[in-house]
mmCIF file of C-alpha atoms and ligand atoms in Angstrom:
data_model
loop_
_atom_site.group_PDB
_atom_site.id
_atom_site.type_symbol
_atom_site.label_atom_id
_atom_site.label_comp_id
_atom_site.label_asym_id
_atom_site.label_seq_id
_atom_site.Cartn_x
_atom_site.Cartn_y
_atom_site.Cartn_z
ATOM 1 C CA MET A 243 0.000 0.000 0.000
ATOM 2 C CA ARG A 244 1.907 3.011 -1.255
ATOM 3 C CA GLU A 245 -0.765 5.665 -1.453
ATOM 4 C CA ASN A 246 -0.187 8.717 0.676
ATOM 5 C CA ILE A 247 -1.703 8.767 4.144
ATOM 6 C CA ILE A 248 -2.901 12.213 5.101
ATOM 7 C CA LEU A 249 -3.771 13.069 8.685
ATOM 8 C CA CYS A 250 -6.348 15.788 9.159
ATOM 9 C CA GLY A 251 -8.154 17.197 12.160
ATOM 10 C CA PHE A 252 -8.368 20.092 14.560
ATOM 11 C CA MET A 253 -5.345 21.900 15.976
ATOM 12 C CA GLY A 254 -4.014 19.769 18.825
ATOM 13 C CA SER A 255 -5.497 16.520 17.518
ATOM 14 C CA GLY A 256 -2.025 14.967 17.252
ATOM 15 C CA LYS A 257 -1.500 15.087 13.471
ATOM 16 C CA THR A 258 2.226 15.776 13.818
ATOM 17 C CA SER A 259 3.064 13.439 16.700
ATOM 18 C CA VAL A 260 0.951 10.591 15.329
ATOM 19 C CA GLY A 261 2.301 11.228 11.823
ATOM 20 C CA LYS A 262 5.940 11.100 12.950
ATOM 21 C CA ARG A 263 5.369 7.899 14.841
ATOM 22 C CA LEU A 264 3.409 6.318 12.003
ATOM 23 C CA ALA A 265 6.202 7.204 9.582
ATOM 24 C CA LYS A 266 8.782 5.599 11.842
ATOM 25 C CA THR A 267 6.665 2.484 12.283
ATOM 26 C CA THR A 268 6.003 2.050 8.562
ATOM 27 C CA GLY A 269 9.403 3.251 7.360
ATOM 28 C CA ARG A 270 7.776 5.929 5.229
ATOM 29 C CA GLN A 271 8.721 9.543 4.630
ATOM 30 C CA PHE A 272 6.991 12.088 6.870
ATOM 31 C CA ILE A 273 6.089 15.637 5.918
ATOM 32 C CA ASP A 274 4.412 18.177 8.163
ATOM 33 C CA LEU A 275 2.665 20.680 5.897
ATOM 34 C CA ASP A 276 3.262 23.679 8.193
ATOM 35 C CA ASP A 277 6.980 22.811 8.419
ATOM 36 C CA PHE A 278 7.086 22.462 4.638
ATOM 37 C CA ILE A 279 5.541 25.929 4.222
ATOM 38 C CA GLU A 280 8.008 27.366 6.739
ATOM 39 C CA GLU A 281 10.938 25.804 4.893
ATOM 40 C CA GLN A 282 9.707 27.015 1.518
ATOM 41 C CA THR A 283 9.084 30.581 2.662
ATOM 42 C CA GLY A 284 11.765 30.936 5.316
ATOM 43 C CA LYS A 285 9.051 32.313 7.626
ATOM 44 C CA ARG A 286 7.218 30.915 10.630
ATOM 45 C CA VAL A 287 3.471 30.336 10.230
ATOM 46 C CA ALA A 288 2.831 33.132 12.737
ATOM 47 C CA GLU A 289 4.967 35.514 10.684
ATOM 48 C CA ILE A 290 3.077 34.600 7.523
ATOM 49 C CA PHE A 291 -0.251 35.314 9.247
ATOM 50 C CA ALA A 292 1.106 38.614 10.549
ATOM 51 C CA ALA A 293 2.494 39.716 7.185
ATOM 52 C CA TYR A 294 -0.127 38.424 4.719
ATOM 53 C CA GLY A 295 -3.153 37.548 6.859
ATOM 54 C CA GLU A 296 -4.952 34.211 6.921
ATOM 55 C CA GLU A 297 -5.764 34.557 3.186
ATOM 56 C CA GLY A 298 -2.075 34.804 2.353
ATOM 57 C CA PHE A 299 -1.334 31.749 4.459
ATOM 58 C CA ARG A 300 -4.107 29.757 2.770
ATOM 59 C CA GLN A 301 -2.659 30.538 -0.641
ATOM 60 C CA LEU A 302 0.787 29.279 0.402
ATOM 61 C CA GLU A 303 -0.873 26.245 1.979
ATOM 62 C CA ARG A 304 -2.705 25.534 -1.274
ATOM 63 C CA GLU A 305 0.594 25.626 -3.202
ATOM 64 C CA ALA A 306 2.259 23.406 -0.612
ATOM 65 C CA VAL A 307 -0.563 20.845 -0.884
ATOM 66 C CA ARG A 308 -0.015 20.625 -4.621
ATOM 67 C CA SER A 309 3.735 20.125 -4.220
ATOM 68 C CA VAL A 310 3.516 17.383 -1.629
ATOM 69 C CA ALA A 311 0.507 15.593 -3.149
ATOM 70 C CA SER A 312 2.658 14.482 -6.067
ATOM 71 C CA VAL A 313 5.093 12.617 -3.794
ATOM 72 C CA ARG A 314 4.209 8.930 -3.211
ATOM 73 C CA GLY A 315 4.229 6.750 -0.147
ATOM 74 C CA LEU A 316 4.115 9.698 2.183
ATOM 75 C CA ILE A 317 2.712 10.268 5.651
ATOM 76 C CA LEU A 318 1.465 13.844 5.599
ATOM 77 C CA ALA A 319 0.341 15.856 8.612
ATOM 78 C CA SER A 320 -1.916 18.551 7.185
ATOM 79 C CA GLY A 321 -2.673 21.812 8.970
ATOM 80 C CA GLY A 322 -5.915 22.196 10.914
ATOM 81 C CA GLY A 323 -7.407 24.239 8.093
ATOM 82 C CA THR A 324 -6.069 22.376 5.048
ATOM 83 C CA VAL A 325 -8.960 20.038 4.250
ATOM 84 C CA LEU A 326 -11.603 22.690 4.916
ATOM 85 C CA PHE A 327 -10.993 23.722 1.301
ATOM 86 C CA PRO A 328 -12.480 21.299 -1.260
ATOM 87 C CA ASP A 329 -9.766 22.016 -3.839
ATOM 88 C CA ASN A 330 -7.124 20.862 -1.360
ATOM 89 C CA VAL A 331 -9.085 17.683 -0.634
ATOM 90 C CA LYS A 332 -9.390 17.039 -4.360
ATOM 91 C CA ALA A 333 -5.667 17.543 -4.908
ATOM 92 C CA LEU A 334 -4.834 15.122 -2.078
ATOM 93 C CA HIS A 335 -7.284 12.505 -3.372
ATOM 94 C CA ARG A 336 -6.267 12.913 -7.008
ATOM 95 C CA THR A 337 -2.891 11.336 -6.330
ATOM 96 C CA GLY A 338 -4.501 8.420 -4.489
ATOM 97 C CA GLY A 339 -4.149 9.758 -0.977
ATOM 98 C CA LYS A 340 -6.181 8.364 1.898
ATOM 99 C CA ILE A 341 -7.372 11.012 4.349
ATOM 100 C CA LEU A 342 -7.635 10.039 8.013
ATOM 101 C CA PHE A 343 -9.509 12.300 10.414
ATOM 102 C CA LEU A 344 -8.027 12.234 13.916
ATOM 103 C CA ASN A 345 -11.163 12.712 15.968
ATOM 104 C CA VAL A 346 -10.572 14.188 19.440
ATOM 105 C CA PRO A 347 -13.370 15.490 21.693
ATOM 106 C CA LEU A 348 -13.671 19.242 22.209
ATOM 107 C CA ARG A 349 -12.875 19.115 25.942
ATOM 108 C CA VAL A 350 -9.609 17.280 25.299
ATOM 109 C CA LEU A 351 -8.597 19.749 22.582
ATOM 110 C CA GLN A 352 -9.401 22.690 24.840
ATOM 111 C CA MET A 353 -7.128 21.229 27.483
ATOM 112 C CA ARG A 354 -4.314 20.482 25.041
ATOM 113 C CA LEU A 355 -4.486 23.968 23.524
ATOM 114 C CA LYS A 356 -4.908 25.885 26.778
ATOM 115 C CA ASN A 357 -1.381 27.277 26.844
ATOM 116 C CA ASP A 358 -0.595 27.345 23.136
ATOM 117 C CA LYS A 359 1.587 30.263 22.116
ATOM 118 C CA LYS A 360 2.276 29.566 18.474
ATOM 119 C CA ARG A 361 -1.027 29.130 16.651
ATOM 120 C CA PRO A 362 -2.156 32.517 15.323
ATOM 121 C CA LEU A 363 -5.878 31.648 15.377
ATOM 122 C CA LEU A 364 -5.706 30.971 19.105
ATOM 123 C CA GLN A 365 -3.932 34.117 20.255
ATOM 124 C CA VAL A 366 -7.236 35.678 21.340
ATOM 125 C CA PRO A 367 -8.559 36.624 24.775
ATOM 126 C CA ASN A 368 -11.593 34.285 24.666
ATOM 127 C CA ARG A 369 -9.651 31.279 23.460
ATOM 128 C CA GLN A 370 -11.874 28.500 24.830
ATOM 129 C CA ARG A 371 -14.948 29.962 23.150
ATOM 130 C CA VAL A 372 -13.101 30.459 19.855
ATOM 131 C CA ILE A 373 -11.953 26.827 19.975
ATOM 132 C CA ALA A 374 -15.532 25.677 20.621
ATOM 133 C CA GLU A 375 -16.912 27.753 17.743
ATOM 134 C CA LEU A 376 -14.254 26.640 15.272
ATOM 135 C CA TYR A 377 -14.731 23.048 16.406
ATOM 136 C CA LYS A 378 -18.473 23.174 15.744
ATOM 137 C CA LYS A 379 -17.931 24.596 12.271
ATOM 138 C CA ARG A 380 -15.084 22.318 11.303
ATOM 139 C CA ILE A 381 -16.000 18.846 12.517
ATOM 140 C CA PRO A 382 -18.577 18.215 9.744
ATOM 141 C CA LEU A 383 -15.997 19.334 7.171
ATOM 142 C CA TYR A 384 -13.293 17.001 8.494
ATOM 143 C CA ARG A 385 -15.814 14.180 8.418
ATOM 144 C CA ALA A 386 -16.827 14.999 4.859
ATOM 145 C CA ALA A 387 -13.222 15.265 3.650
ATOM 146 C CA CYS A 388 -11.928 12.054 5.179
ATOM 147 C CA ASP A 389 -11.955 8.431 4.102
ATOM 148 C CA ILE A 390 -11.639 7.084 7.633
ATOM 149 C CA VAL A 391 -12.357 8.490 11.103
ATOM 150 C CA ILE A 392 -9.776 7.516 13.733
ATOM 151 C CA PRO A 393 -10.666 8.049 17.407
ATOM 152 C CA ALA A 394 -7.583 9.903 18.622
ATOM 153 C CA ALA A 395 -7.958 11.060 22.218
ATOM 154 C CA SER A 396 -5.470 8.418 23.407
ATOM 155 C CA PRO A 397 -1.653 8.702 23.301
ATOM 156 C CA PRO A 398 0.026 8.627 19.832
ATOM 157 C CA LYS A 399 1.304 5.070 20.265
ATOM 158 C CA LYS A 400 -2.235 3.760 20.633
ATOM 159 C CA VAL A 401 -3.560 5.912 17.787
ATOM 160 C CA VAL A 402 -0.823 4.576 15.492
ATOM 161 C CA ARG A 403 -1.734 1.016 16.441
ATOM 162 C CA ARG A 404 -5.350 1.748 15.558
ATOM 163 C CA ILE A 405 -4.361 3.209 12.176
ATOM 164 C CA MET A 406 -2.169 0.195 11.359
ATOM 165 C CA LYS A 407 -5.092 -2.081 12.154
ATOM 166 C CA ASP A 408 -7.723 -0.088 10.262
ATOM 167 C CA LEU A 409 -5.541 0.308 7.162
ATOM 168 C CA ARG A 410 -4.365 -3.299 7.423
ATOM 169 C CA ILE A 411 -0.740 -2.293 7.305
ATOM 170 C CA PRO A 412 1.048 -5.651 7.510
ATOM 171 C CA GLU A 413 2.805 -7.051 10.580
ATOM 172 C CA LYS A 414 6.162 -6.980 8.817
ATOM 173 C CA ALA A 415 6.015 -3.190 8.586
ATOM 174 C CA LYS A 416 4.913 -3.076 12.214
ATOM 175 C CA ASN A 417 8.049 -4.955 13.286
ATOM 176 C CA GLN A 418 10.251 -2.263 11.767
ATOM 177 C CA GLU A 419 9.341 0.015 14.664
ATOM 178 C CA GLY A 420 12.438 1.572 16.195
ATOM 179 C CA VAL A 421 14.723 0.235 13.439
HETATM 180 C C1 LIG B 668 -4.456 26.176 11.401
HETATM 181 C C2 LIG B 668 -3.754 25.161 12.004
HETATM 182 C C3 LIG B 668 -2.295 25.160 12.096
HETATM 183 C C4 LIG B 668 -1.654 26.027 11.015
HETATM 184 C C5 LIG B 668 -2.271 27.369 11.003
HETATM 185 C C6 LIG B 668 -3.778 27.335 10.745
HETATM 186 C C7 LIG B 668 -5.928 26.081 11.363
HETATM 187 O O1 LIG B 668 -1.815 23.825 11.993
HETATM 188 O O2 LIG B 668 -1.778 25.415 9.752
HETATM 189 O O3 LIG B 668 -2.007 27.988 12.216
HETATM 190 O O4 LIG B 668 -6.574 26.824 10.587
HETATM 191 O O5 LIG B 668 -6.473 25.251 12.117
HETATM 192 P P1 LIG B 668 -1.961 22.736 13.199
HETATM 193 O O6 LIG B 668 -3.297 22.103 13.070
HETATM 194 O O7 LIG B 668 -0.864 21.772 12.921
HETATM 195 O O8 LIG B 668 -1.789 23.467 14.468
#
């Protein structure tokens, strides 16, 4: 199974930590879309938001999606907003990617994001309410964009195990863990 595996979900749902671990376990290449954008632009995500606004960031994100979608056999951690845009979902699916939605309950996300200092959308005074509002708007879109929903409130190790099982990634690949 060499199609790309794309992790989507809300900020704090574990896309990066699960993705890194999954890549190590399967021996595949890992790309974090935000890191890719930062490398390409030489700017932090927060700097991009500050200089060009969210619109500017979304445009760079769109370009990044198209670049990475053409790579094969990849584990890709998308950004929390990536699959909210149907053209991004189409681009990721066009190259045979499978989109996994890491589903984490609102309360858990609110706890995980309580002290976040780097995500521009969360640097607001009424953070918990903003998280709840975004969550309500976004969950149906993650569900619509994905091929599989993965319950993901547990630690990354357990989430990875669940993904391996659901995608029927063979035992042999599993045994490569830590190699
Ligand atoms: C965003 C999530 C962030 C990053 C940017 C916008 C969003 O990624 O792409 O700050 O709209 O939810 P993470 O989900 O990795 O934090």
